[in-house]
Steps between C-alpha positions, in 0.01 A plus 500: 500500500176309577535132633192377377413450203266770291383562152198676288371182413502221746256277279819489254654277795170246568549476094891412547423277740240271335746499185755370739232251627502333184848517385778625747800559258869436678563896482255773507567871413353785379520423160306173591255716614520717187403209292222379642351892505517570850535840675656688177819715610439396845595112517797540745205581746369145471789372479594675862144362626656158387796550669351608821270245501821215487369388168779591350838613612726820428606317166195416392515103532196361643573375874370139610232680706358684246494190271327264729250798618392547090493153407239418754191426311294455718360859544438429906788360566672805273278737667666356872810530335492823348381646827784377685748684219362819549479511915854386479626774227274771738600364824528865654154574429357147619744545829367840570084450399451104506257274291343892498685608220326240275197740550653853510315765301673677248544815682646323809770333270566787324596662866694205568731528207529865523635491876776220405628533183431916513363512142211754353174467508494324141778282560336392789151428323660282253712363797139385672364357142763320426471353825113453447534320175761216657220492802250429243739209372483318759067436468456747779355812356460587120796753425424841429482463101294211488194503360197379682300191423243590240645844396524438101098511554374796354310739701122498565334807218316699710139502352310810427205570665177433263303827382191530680176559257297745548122567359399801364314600753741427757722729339284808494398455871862513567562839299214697422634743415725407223225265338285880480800654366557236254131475366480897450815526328373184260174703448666818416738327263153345346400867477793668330529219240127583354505745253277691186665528190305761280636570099413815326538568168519825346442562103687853466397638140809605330366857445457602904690767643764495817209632744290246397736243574598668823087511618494134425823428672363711805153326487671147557643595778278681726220208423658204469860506683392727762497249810 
């Protein structure tokens, strides 16, 4: 079982924390978590961050420490004493790497955690960002969920690039080519459209026979829709 303390969502204990900050109730538990919307179906992680930190005890009751660490107002003087709290609940890792460990990458914490408490690689992540979020309590670095300053800004739009005019001329310099194509096809279009209409109107007399219907028929079309 892993010694230190590890969940999904270590921002869910910076959140417990500055609830406790402003009221520290005799007796914390999970459901105390589950009522103020914490870490849903995993508030006994918190409250085993609490625990480890000496905030609370095995029962739940807050200890004097904790109290007097969380009712410091002063955010300095809270930061001084929060960062005694948590070199005293990791006292291993502060014996073995020093004031160091307040500036241990991720990766080397995650290494850390692994070799002691022999956990997996994701137990060990959350080990290392649970352990970077109580670092960031204490004013030294900004924990691993926070936000930076001036992030609710929206983004820069990217502008588009203004269309470049171009003269006639220009343009058929450039190509040629197409401007030929296009002015021949225009022309031939020009061509094809102009047509001669010609009506012709033949008086048959009632009294004329089939050939002389056929030579008329025959006459029409060898002089005037032969092409």
């Amino acid at each position: 079982m892993a010694t230190h303390p590890y969940i999904s969502g270590p921002g869910n204990i910076a959140q417990m924390i500055g609830f406790l900050r402003k009221n520290f109730p005799a007796t914390v538990t999970s459901e105390t978590v589950k009522k103020l919307g914490l870490a849903s179906n995993n508030e006994s992680y918190v409250i085993n961050a609490l625990q480890f930190l000496g905030i609370i005890d095995g029962e739940g009751k807050r200890t004097d420490r904790g109290h007097t660490v969380l009712s410091t107002h002063n955010d300095n003087d809270f930061n001084a004493a929060f960062e005694a709290l948590v070199k005293d609940a990791y006292k291993d890792l502060f014996d073995l790497r020093g004031d160091d460990a307040w500036t241990m990458s991720k990766s080397d914490l995650i290494g850390y955690f692994r070799s002691v408490d022999k956990t997996s690689d994701v137990i060990g992540t959350r080990q290392a960002g649970v352990f970077q979020t109580l670092r960031g309590l204490t004013g030294r670095e900004p924990g691993p969920e926070a936000k930076p300053a001036g992030s609710t800004r929206q983004a820069a739009k990217p502008q588009k690039p203004r269309a470049t005019k171009t003269t006639k001329a220009e343009s058929a310099r450039a190509s040629p080519s197409v401007v030929g194509e296009s002015v021949d096809a225009v022309a031939g279009k020009k061509k094809k459209e102009m047509a001669l209409t010609v009506r012709v109107e033949i008086n048959l007399p009632a009294e004329a026979s089939a050939e002389t219907y056929d030579n008329i028929f025959k006459s029409i079309k060898a002089n005037l829709l032969n092409e």
